[in-house]
Amino acid sequence: MELLYQSTRSKGVKVTASQAILKGLADDGGLFVPEKIPGLDISIEDIAGMSYKETAYEVMKLFLTDFTETELKSCIGKAYDSKFDTGEIAPLTEKAGVYYLELFHGATIAFKDMALSILPHLLTASAKKNNVNKEIVILTATSGDTGKAAMAGFADVPGTRIIVFYPKNGVSRIQERQMVTQKGSNTSVIGITGNFDDAQSGVKAMFNNKELARALDGHNYQFSSANSINIGRLVPQVVYYVYSYAKLVAKGVIQSGSPVNFVVPTGNFGNILAAYYAKNMGIPVGKLICASNENKVLFDFFETGVYDKNREFMLTSSPSMDILVSSNLERLLFKIAGEDAEATRGMMEALASEGKYTITADMKAQMADFAGGWASEEETAAEIKRVYEETGYVMDTHTAVASAVYRAYKEKTKDNTVTVIASTASPYKFGTSVMGAIGSGYKGMDDFALVDELSRISGTDIPKAVEEIRTAPVLHSTVCKTEDMQKEVEKILGI
Ligand SMILES: *Cc1c(COP(=O)(O)O)cnc(C)c1O
C-alpha cells in the first residue's frame, strides 16, 4: 500500500515519499508528515536477531513505499558501511544501570551522521525516480553538527551542490574546524554574524522566495533541504529506536512488550520526534523525556502549553541545542491537534508574528507521553564529572544535559523503567567543555592537546574525524551578515 505525505499547513496536499524528500518543505511552508504512521509488520523477536542495516530496511520500507526493495537496500548499504567505526553502527553501552545509545560512530562523530549518511542517496534516488534533471542545491542552516555531516554526505555526489550557513560565534572550535576544512568542489560553508535561529530563518526565507526559485530554475538548479525538516532525515532516525529496543530484548535486559524510556537531548525536536514515531509504530515506549539546556523553551512549553520564543538566546556548551524555534515540533502539533492543518497553520503564524502560541487543554492532554526537563551549564558540567568519576565513561555536553535531566526525573518520579539515553555526540567534538568539566587544570590548553589528554584519561581511541582536521588546511573563510545570505548564495551559483 502506498503511503502518501501531507502538509501540516493545508489540506489536500498529497505527495509521494520521494517527492517529499526532494521538496524538503511543502509549498505552503508546512512540513510533510505521513498520512498515517505505519505499524511494524514484523515481531520484535525477529528484529532482535537483525543487523542495523536489516532493521533499517524493515523500518524504512514502511515509510518510503515508492522506493523499490533494490533501491532502498542500495541506499542503506552505501550509508551504513565502514564510514562508521563499528559494525553495530549504533551500539548500546551500559554504565551504572543506564543505557547509552551511542549515535556518534559515523564520519563526523555526531548523531546527524545517522541520517545524513543516507540522505544524499535517498535524494539522488528520488531525483531519478521523478525525472528531475536539474542540479540539486542543498541549502542548510546548522547549529554545528548538521553542516559538517551534510557536507560529508554530499561532498562530490554528482548532480548536487551544498551550501551551509553556521553562526560564526555559536559553534565549538572543533565543529568550526571540521566545517572550514571540508573538501569537495561542490561544497560551500559560510559563517553568519547572527545565531542559529537567524541562519534557519534566512534559509527558510530563501526556500519560500518564489522569485529566487524562478531564477534558480532558469539556471537549471533546484533547492532541497538537508535540515531535519526533511522526512528523508526523520525516517532514518526512527530506525535506531526500534533497533535499540530490540537489542535490549536480545540482551535479555527486558522482555518483549515491556516499556523503555528514552531521554533525548533536544534542539530542533527531530531526534525525539523520531522516538515518538517509533512508539507510534508499536515500540513499547514509556516516557519520552525531552532534555533542554538553558534555552529551555521546550521545557516551558511542556509545563505550560505556551510556546514562547521571546527570550534571551543563550550560548551554551551544548551548541547543537541552542535553538529557540524547534521546527519539528510542528509535526507533533499537527498530530495532537487531530491532524488539523488550519489550526497548525494558525499556531505557526502566531509564532512568526508574535513569537508565541498557546495550545488547547485537549492538545496538552495528548502530550502525556512526554516529560520535559532542563539542565543548567553548572549541572551539565557536574554531570560529566560525576559520571566520569563514578564509571570512567566520558560523555559529551549534549549527552550530559540528557543524563542530568534523567537523574532529576528519576529522583522526582521514582520511575524505574529501563532507560536509554540518546548519546548524540562524541566527547572529542566538545573537548574544551568536556575536559574543563572534568578538571580545572585543563583550562587554556590547546584544542588538540586536550584531545590527546581525553584519549588518555578515557582510554578511548581518537576518532578519525578528529585526527584528520589536526593538519587539514582551511578551505572556507567567508563570513556574511544575516541579511546577505541570499546574496552569497546567488554569488556561489552565479545567478
Ligand atoms: C542536532 C543535535 C542535537 C539536537 O537534535 P534535534 O533533532 O535537533 O533535537 C543534540 N545533540 C547533538 C550533538 C546534535 O548534533
Coordinates of C-alpha atoms and ligand atoms in Angstrom, one line a residue:
M1 CA 0.0 0.0 0.0
E2 CA 1.3 3.4 -0.9
L3 CA 1.9 5.8 2.0
L4 CA 1.5 9.5 0.9
Y5 CA 2.7 12.6 2.7
Q6 CA 0.6 15.6 3.5
S7 CA 1.5 19.1 4.6
T8 CA 1.0 20.3 8.2
R9 CA -0.4 23.6 7.0
S10 CA -3.1 22.9 4.4
K11 CA -5.5 20.1 3.4
G12 CA -5.3 18.4 0.1
V13 CA -1.5 18.4 -0.5
K14 CA -0.6 14.7 -1.2
V15 CA 2.9 13.7 -2.4
T16 CA 4.9 10.5 -2.5
A17 CA 7.8 9.9 -0.2
S18 CA 10.3 10.6 -2.9
Q19 CA 8.6 13.9 -3.8
A20 CA 8.6 14.9 -0.1
I21 CA 12.3 14.1 0.1
L22 CA 13.0 16.2 -3.0
K23 CA 11.0 19.2 -1.9
G24 CA 12.0 19.3 1.8
L25 CA 9.3 21.8 2.7
A26 CA 5.8 21.9 1.3
D27 CA 4.9 24.8 -0.9
D28 CA 2.7 26.3 1.8
G29 CA 5.7 26.4 4.2
G30 CA 4.4 23.3 6.1
L31 CA 6.3 20.1 6.9
F32 CA 5.5 16.8 5.3
V33 CA 4.0 14.2 7.5
P34 CA 2.9 10.6 6.6
E35 CA -0.8 10.3 6.3
K36 CA -0.6 7.6 8.9
I37 CA 2.4 6.3 10.9
P38 CA 2.8 2.7 9.7
G39 CA 2.8 -0.2 12.2
L40 CA 5.8 -2.6 12.3
D41 CA 4.8 -5.7 10.3
I42 CA 7.4 -8.0 11.9
S43 CA 7.9 -9.1 15.5
I44 CA 10.4 -7.6 18.0
E45 CA 11.9 -11.1 18.4
D46 CA 12.6 -11.2 14.6
I47 CA 14.2 -7.7 14.7
A48 CA 16.3 -8.7 17.8
G49 CA 18.2 -11.0 15.5
M50 CA 18.9 -8.4 12.8
S51 CA 21.8 -6.2 11.9
Y52 CA 21.4 -2.4 11.8
K53 CA 21.1 -2.5 8.0
E54 CA 18.4 -5.2 8.1
T55 CA 16.5 -3.3 10.8
A56 CA 16.8 -0.1 8.7
Y57 CA 15.2 -1.8 5.8
E58 CA 12.3 -3.2 7.8
V59 CA 11.5 0.3 9.2
M60 CA 12.2 2.5 6.2
K61 CA 10.3 0.3 3.7
L62 CA 7.1 1.1 5.6
F63 CA 7.6 4.9 5.2
L64 CA 9.2 5.1 1.8
T65 CA 6.8 3.0 -0.1
D66 CA 7.6 4.3 -3.6
F67 CA 11.2 3.0 -3.3
T68 CA 11.8 -0.5 -4.6
E69 CA 13.5 -3.1 -2.4
T70 CA 16.6 -2.8 -4.5
E71 CA 16.7 1.0 -4.4
L72 CA 16.2 1.1 -0.6
K73 CA 18.7 -1.6 0.1
S74 CA 21.3 0.1 -2.1
C75 CA 20.8 3.4 -0.2
I76 CA 21.1 1.6 3.1
G77 CA 24.2 -0.3 2.0
K78 CA 26.0 2.8 0.9
A79 CA 25.2 4.7 4.1
Y80 CA 25.9 2.3 6.9
D81 CA 29.3 1.0 5.9
S82 CA 32.9 1.4 7.0
K83 CA 32.3 5.2 7.4
F84 CA 31.1 4.0 10.9
D85 CA 33.8 2.8 13.2
T86 CA 31.7 -0.1 14.5
G87 CA 29.7 -2.7 12.7
E88 CA 27.0 -2.3 15.3
I89 CA 26.5 1.3 13.8
A90 CA 24.6 2.4 17.0
P91 CA 26.0 0.5 19.9
L92 CA 24.3 0.4 23.3
T93 CA 26.7 0.9 26.2
E94 CA 25.6 0.3 29.8
K95 CA 27.1 2.3 32.7
A96 CA 25.7 2.1 36.2
G97 CA 22.4 0.7 35.1
V98 CA 21.7 3.3 32.4
Y99 CA 21.9 2.5 28.7
Y100 CA 23.6 5.0 26.3
L101 CA 22.6 4.6 22.7
E102 CA 25.8 5.9 21.0
L103 CA 24.8 7.7 17.8
F104 CA 28.2 9.2 17.2
H105 CA 30.2 6.5 15.5
G106 CA 29.8 7.9 11.9
A107 CA 32.1 10.1 9.8
T108 CA 31.6 13.4 11.7
I109 CA 31.1 11.9 15.2
A110 CA 27.6 13.3 15.9
F111 CA 24.2 11.8 15.6
K112 CA 23.5 13.7 12.5
D113 CA 25.5 11.1 10.6
M114 CA 22.8 8.5 11.3
A115 CA 20.5 10.3 8.8
L116 CA 22.9 12.4 6.7
S117 CA 24.9 9.4 5.6
I118 CA 21.8 8.1 3.8
L119 CA 20.0 11.3 2.8
P120 CA 22.2 12.0 -0.3
H121 CA 21.4 8.5 -1.6
L122 CA 17.7 8.9 -0.9
L123 CA 17.7 12.2 -2.6
T124 CA 19.6 11.2 -5.7
A125 CA 17.3 8.1 -6.0
S126 CA 14.3 10.4 -5.6
A127 CA 15.5 12.7 -8.3
K128 CA 15.9 9.8 -10.7
K129 CA 12.5 8.4 -9.8
N130 CA 10.9 11.8 -10.5
N131 CA 12.8 12.5 -13.7
V132 CA 14.5 15.6 -12.2
N133 CA 17.5 16.5 -14.3
K134 CA 18.3 19.8 -12.5
E135 CA 21.3 20.1 -10.3
I136 CA 20.1 19.9 -6.7
V137 CA 21.3 22.6 -4.4
I138 CA 21.2 21.7 -0.7
L139 CA 20.8 24.7 1.4
T140 CA 21.4 24.2 5.1
A141 CA 21.5 26.1 8.4
T142 CA 23.5 24.4 11.1
S143 CA 24.0 24.8 14.8
G144 CA 27.3 23.0 14.3
D145 CA 26.8 19.3 13.6
T146 CA 24.3 19.1 10.7
G147 CA 26.5 21.3 8.4
K148 CA 29.6 19.0 8.6
A149 CA 27.6 15.8 8.5
A150 CA 25.6 17.1 5.4
M151 CA 28.8 18.1 3.6
A152 CA 30.5 14.8 4.4
G153 CA 27.4 13.1 2.9
F154 CA 27.1 15.3 -0.2
A155 CA 30.7 16.0 -1.0
D156 CA 31.4 15.2 -4.6
V157 CA 28.0 13.5 -5.1
P158 CA 27.2 14.1 -8.8
G159 CA 24.3 16.3 -9.5
T160 CA 24.4 18.1 -6.1
R161 CA 25.8 21.2 -4.5
I162 CA 25.7 22.0 -0.9
I163 CA 25.8 25.4 0.8
V164 CA 26.0 25.6 4.6
F165 CA 25.4 28.6 6.9
Y166 CA 26.5 28.5 10.5
P167 CA 26.6 31.0 13.4
K168 CA 30.2 32.3 13.3
N169 CA 30.4 32.7 17.1
G170 CA 28.0 29.9 18.0
V171 CA 29.8 26.6 17.4
S172 CA 32.7 24.8 19.1
R173 CA 36.2 25.2 17.8
I174 CA 36.4 21.6 16.7
Q175 CA 33.0 22.0 14.9
E176 CA 34.2 25.1 13.1
R177 CA 37.4 23.5 12.1
Q178 CA 35.6 20.4 10.8
M179 CA 33.5 22.6 8.6
V180 CA 36.0 25.1 7.2
T181 CA 38.4 22.3 6.2
Q182 CA 35.7 20.5 4.2
K183 CA 36.9 19.2 0.8
G184 CA 34.7 18.7 -2.3
S185 CA 34.3 21.0 -5.2
N186 CA 30.5 21.2 -4.7
T187 CA 30.7 22.4 -1.0
S188 CA 30.5 25.9 0.4
V189 CA 30.5 27.0 4.0
I190 CA 29.6 30.5 5.3
G191 CA 29.7 31.9 8.8
I192 CA 27.0 34.4 9.6
T193 CA 27.2 37.1 12.2
G194 CA 23.8 36.0 13.7
N195 CA 22.7 33.0 15.7
F196 CA 21.3 29.6 14.6
D197 CA 17.7 30.8 14.5
D198 CA 18.8 33.7 12.2
A199 CA 20.5 31.1 9.9
Q200 CA 17.5 28.9 9.9
S201 CA 15.1 31.8 9.2
G202 CA 17.3 33.0 6.4
V203 CA 17.3 29.6 4.8
K204 CA 13.6 29.2 5.2
A205 CA 13.1 32.6 3.5
M206 CA 15.1 31.5 0.5
F207 CA 13.1 28.4 0.2
N208 CA 9.9 30.4 0.2
N209 CA 11.1 33.0 -2.2
K210 CA 9.3 32.4 -5.5
E211 CA 11.4 34.9 -7.4
L212 CA 14.6 33.2 -6.4
A213 CA 13.0 29.8 -7.3
R214 CA 12.4 31.1 -10.8
A215 CA 16.0 32.4 -11.1
L216 CA 17.3 29.0 -10.0
D217 CA 15.0 27.2 -12.4
G218 CA 16.4 29.4 -15.2
H219 CA 19.9 28.2 -14.4
N220 CA 18.8 24.5 -14.1
Y221 CA 19.0 24.5 -10.3
Q222 CA 16.5 23.3 -7.7
F223 CA 16.7 23.8 -3.9
S224 CA 16.4 21.0 -1.4
S225 CA 17.0 20.7 2.3
A226 CA 19.2 18.6 4.4
N227 CA 17.7 20.1 7.6
S228 CA 15.8 17.9 9.9
I229 CA 12.5 19.1 8.5
N230 CA 13.2 16.7 5.6
I231 CA 11.4 13.4 6.0
G232 CA 14.5 11.8 4.5
R233 CA 16.2 12.6 7.8
L234 CA 13.4 11.8 10.1
V235 CA 12.7 8.3 8.8
P236 CA 16.3 7.0 9.2
Q237 CA 16.2 8.3 12.7
V238 CA 13.3 6.1 13.7
V239 CA 15.5 3.1 12.9
Y240 CA 17.8 3.3 15.9
Y241 CA 14.9 3.5 18.4
V242 CA 13.5 0.3 17.0
Y243 CA 17.0 -1.3 16.9
S244 CA 17.9 -0.4 20.4
Y245 CA 14.6 -1.7 21.8
A246 CA 15.1 -5.0 20.0
K247 CA 18.8 -5.1 21.3
L248 CA 17.6 -4.7 24.9
V249 CA 15.3 -7.7 24.3
A250 CA 18.1 -9.7 22.6
K251 CA 20.4 -9.0 25.6
G252 CA 17.7 -10.2 28.0
V253 CA 17.5 -6.8 29.7
I254 CA 13.8 -6.6 29.1
Q255 CA 11.1 -8.9 27.8
S256 CA 9.5 -8.0 24.5
G257 CA 6.5 -5.8 25.4
S258 CA 7.8 -4.1 28.5
P259 CA 8.3 -0.4 28.2
V260 CA 11.5 1.6 27.9
N261 CA 12.0 5.3 28.4
F262 CA 14.1 7.3 26.0
V263 CA 15.8 10.5 27.1
V264 CA 16.8 12.8 24.1
P265 CA 18.9 15.9 24.3
T266 CA 16.8 18.2 22.1
G267 CA 17.2 21.2 19.9
N268 CA 15.1 21.1 16.7
F269 CA 12.9 18.3 18.0
G270 CA 13.9 15.9 15.2
N271 CA 15.5 13.2 17.2
I272 CA 12.8 12.9 19.8
L273 CA 10.1 13.1 17.2
A274 CA 11.7 10.0 15.6
A275 CA 11.3 8.3 19.0
Y276 CA 7.7 9.3 19.1
Y277 CA 7.2 7.8 15.6
A278 CA 8.9 4.6 16.8
K279 CA 6.4 4.5 19.7
N280 CA 3.5 5.0 17.2
M281 CA 4.9 2.1 15.1
G282 CA 4.4 -0.2 18.1
I283 CA 7.6 0.0 20.1
P284 CA 6.6 -0.1 23.8
V285 CA 7.9 3.3 25.0
G286 CA 7.1 4.6 28.5
K287 CA 8.2 8.2 28.6
L288 CA 9.9 10.3 26.0
I289 CA 12.0 12.6 28.1
C290 CA 12.8 15.8 26.3
A291 CA 16.0 17.3 27.7
S292 CA 16.9 21.0 27.1
N293 CA 19.8 23.2 28.0
E294 CA 19.4 26.8 29.2
N295 CA 17.4 27.5 26.1
K296 CA 14.5 25.8 27.7
V297 CA 11.7 26.9 25.6
L298 CA 10.5 23.3 25.1
F299 CA 10.6 22.6 28.9
D300 CA 8.4 25.6 29.5
F301 CA 6.1 24.5 26.7
F302 CA 5.6 21.1 28.2
E303 CA 4.9 22.7 31.6
T304 CA 2.5 25.4 30.5
G305 CA 1.2 24.7 27.0
V306 CA 2.6 28.1 25.9
Y307 CA 5.4 28.1 23.3
D308 CA 7.2 31.4 23.7
K309 CA 10.5 32.2 21.9
N310 CA 10.6 35.8 23.2
R311 CA 13.5 35.4 25.5
E312 CA 17.3 35.8 25.5
F313 CA 19.2 33.4 23.3
M314 CA 21.8 31.6 25.4
L315 CA 25.1 30.4 24.0
T316 CA 25.8 27.2 25.9
S317 CA 28.4 24.4 26.0
S318 CA 25.8 22.2 24.1
P319 CA 25.6 24.5 21.0
S320 CA 23.7 22.0 18.8
M321 CA 20.8 22.5 21.2
D322 CA 21.0 26.3 21.2
I323 CA 17.7 26.8 19.5
L324 CA 14.5 28.7 20.3
V325 CA 12.4 27.6 17.3
S326 CA 12.2 23.9 17.2
S327 CA 11.0 23.3 13.7
N328 CA 10.0 19.6 14.1
L329 CA 7.6 20.4 16.9
E330 CA 5.2 21.4 14.1
R331 CA 4.7 17.8 13.3
L332 CA 3.8 16.9 16.8
L333 CA 1.4 19.9 17.0
F334 CA -0.3 18.7 13.8
K335 CA -0.8 15.3 15.3
I336 CA -2.1 16.4 18.7
A337 CA -4.4 18.9 17.0
G338 CA -6.1 16.0 15.4
E339 CA -4.4 16.5 12.1
D340 CA -6.0 19.9 11.8
A341 CA -3.9 21.8 9.2
E342 CA -5.8 25.0 9.7
A343 CA -5.1 25.0 13.5
T344 CA -1.5 24.2 12.9
R345 CA -1.1 27.0 10.4
G346 CA -2.6 29.4 12.9
M347 CA -0.1 28.5 15.6
M348 CA 2.8 28.8 13.2
E349 CA 1.6 32.2 12.0
A350 CA 1.3 33.3 15.6
L351 CA 4.8 32.1 16.2
A352 CA 6.1 34.1 13.2
S353 CA 4.2 37.3 14.1
E354 CA 4.2 37.3 17.9
G355 CA 6.9 34.7 18.7
K356 CA 4.4 32.6 20.7
Y357 CA 1.3 30.5 20.6
T358 CA -0.8 28.5 23.1
I359 CA -2.2 25.0 22.7
T360 CA -5.6 23.9 23.9
A361 CA -6.0 21.8 27.1
D362 CA -7.1 18.9 24.9
M363 CA -3.8 19.1 22.9
K364 CA -1.8 19.3 26.1
A365 CA -3.5 16.2 27.4
Q366 CA -2.3 14.3 24.4
M367 CA 1.3 15.1 25.2
A368 CA 1.3 12.8 28.3
D369 CA 3.9 10.6 26.5
F370 CA 6.4 13.4 27.0
A371 CA 8.2 14.7 30.1
G372 CA 10.3 17.8 29.9
G373 CA 13.4 18.7 31.8
W374 CA 16.4 21.1 31.5
A375 CA 19.9 21.4 32.9
S376 CA 21.9 24.5 33.6
E377 CA 25.5 24.9 32.5
E378 CA 26.7 24.1 36.0
E379 CA 24.6 20.9 36.2
T380 CA 25.8 19.8 32.8
A381 CA 29.4 20.1 33.7
A382 CA 28.9 18.5 37.1
E383 CA 27.2 15.5 35.4
I384 CA 30.2 15.0 33.1
K385 CA 32.5 15.0 36.1
R386 CA 30.2 12.7 38.2
V387 CA 29.7 10.1 35.5
Y388 CA 33.4 10.1 34.7
E389 CA 34.5 9.8 38.3
E390 CA 31.9 7.0 39.1
T391 CA 32.2 4.9 35.9
G392 CA 35.2 6.1 33.8
Y393 CA 32.8 6.9 31.0
V394 CA 33.3 10.3 29.3
M395 CA 30.2 11.8 27.7
D396 CA 29.9 14.9 25.6
T397 CA 28.0 18.1 26.8
H398 CA 24.7 17.3 24.9
T399 CA 24.5 13.8 26.3
A400 CA 25.3 15.2 29.7
V401 CA 22.3 17.5 29.5
A402 CA 20.2 14.4 28.9
S403 CA 21.9 12.5 31.7
A404 CA 21.4 15.3 34.2
V405 CA 17.8 15.7 33.2
Y406 CA 17.2 11.9 33.6
R407 CA 18.7 11.8 37.0
A408 CA 16.5 14.6 38.2
Y409 CA 13.5 13.0 36.6
K410 CA 14.2 9.7 38.2
E411 CA 14.7 11.3 41.6
K412 CA 11.4 13.1 41.4
T413 CA 9.2 10.4 39.9
K414 CA 10.8 7.2 41.2
D415 CA 10.2 5.8 37.7
N416 CA 12.4 2.7 37.5
T417 CA 11.7 1.8 33.9
V418 CA 14.7 0.7 31.9
T419 CA 16.0 3.9 30.3
V420 CA 18.0 4.6 27.2
I421 CA 19.8 8.0 26.8
A422 CA 20.4 9.1 23.2
S423 CA 24.1 9.9 23.2
T424 CA 24.3 12.4 20.4
A425 CA 28.0 13.4 20.1
S426 CA 31.4 12.1 20.8
P427 CA 33.2 13.9 23.7
Y428 CA 36.0 14.6 21.3
K429 CA 33.8 17.0 19.4
F430 CA 33.4 19.2 22.5
G431 CA 36.8 18.6 24.2
T432 CA 37.2 22.0 25.7
S433 CA 34.0 21.9 27.6
V434 CA 34.2 18.3 28.5
M435 CA 37.8 18.4 29.8
G436 CA 37.0 21.8 31.5
A437 CA 34.2 20.0 33.4
I438 CA 36.5 17.1 34.4
G439 CA 39.4 19.1 35.8
S440 CA 40.2 22.8 36.2
G441 CA 43.8 22.1 35.2
Y442 CA 42.7 21.7 31.6
K443 CA 41.6 25.3 31.2
G444 CA 43.5 27.2 28.5
M445 CA 45.0 24.1 27.0
D446 CA 45.3 23.9 23.2
D447 CA 42.4 22.0 21.4
F448 CA 44.5 19.1 20.2
A449 CA 46.5 18.8 23.4
L450 CA 43.1 18.3 25.1
V451 CA 42.2 15.7 22.5
D452 CA 45.3 13.7 23.5
E453 CA 44.5 14.1 27.1
L454 CA 40.9 13.0 26.6
S455 CA 42.1 9.9 24.9
R456 CA 44.5 9.2 27.8
I457 CA 42.0 9.6 30.6
S458 CA 39.1 7.8 28.9
G459 CA 41.2 5.0 27.4
T460 CA 39.4 5.5 24.0
D461 CA 41.0 6.0 20.6
I462 CA 41.0 9.4 19.0
P463 CA 38.3 9.3 16.2
K464 CA 39.5 9.5 12.6
A465 CA 37.3 12.6 12.2
V466 CA 39.4 14.5 14.8
E467 CA 42.8 13.2 13.6
E468 CA 42.0 14.4 10.1
I469 CA 41.4 18.0 11.0
R470 CA 44.6 18.4 13.0
T471 CA 46.6 19.3 10.0
A472 CA 43.9 20.0 7.3
P473 CA 44.1 23.4 5.5
V474 CA 41.3 25.9 5.9
L475 CA 39.4 26.0 2.6
H476 CA 36.4 28.2 3.5
S477 CA 36.6 31.6 5.1
T478 CA 33.5 33.6 4.0
V479 CA 31.6 35.4 6.8
C480 CA 28.4 37.4 6.0
K481 CA 25.7 39.3 7.7
T482 CA 22.3 37.5 8.2
E483 CA 20.7 39.8 5.7
D484 CA 23.2 39.0 3.0
M485 CA 22.7 35.2 3.0
Q486 CA 20.8 35.2 -0.3
K487 CA 23.4 37.4 -2.0
E488 CA 26.1 34.8 -1.0
V489 CA 24.0 32.0 -2.5
E490 CA 23.5 33.9 -5.7
K491 CA 27.2 34.6 -5.9
I492 CA 28.1 30.9 -5.4
L493 CA 25.6 29.7 -8.0
G494 CA 26.4 32.5 -10.5
I495 CA 22.8 33.7 -10.8
Ligands
LIG1 C1 21.5 18.2 16.5 C2 21.9 17.7 17.8 C3 21.0 17.6 18.9 C4 19.6 18.0 18.8 O1 18.8 17.2 18.0 P1 17.4 17.7 17.4 O2 17.0 16.6 16.5 O3 17.7 19.0 16.7 O4 16.5 17.9 18.5 C5 21.5 17.2 20.1 N1 22.8 16.8 20.2 C6 23.7 16.9 19.2 C7 25.1 16.5 19.4 C8 23.3 17.3 17.9 O5 24.1 17.4 16.9

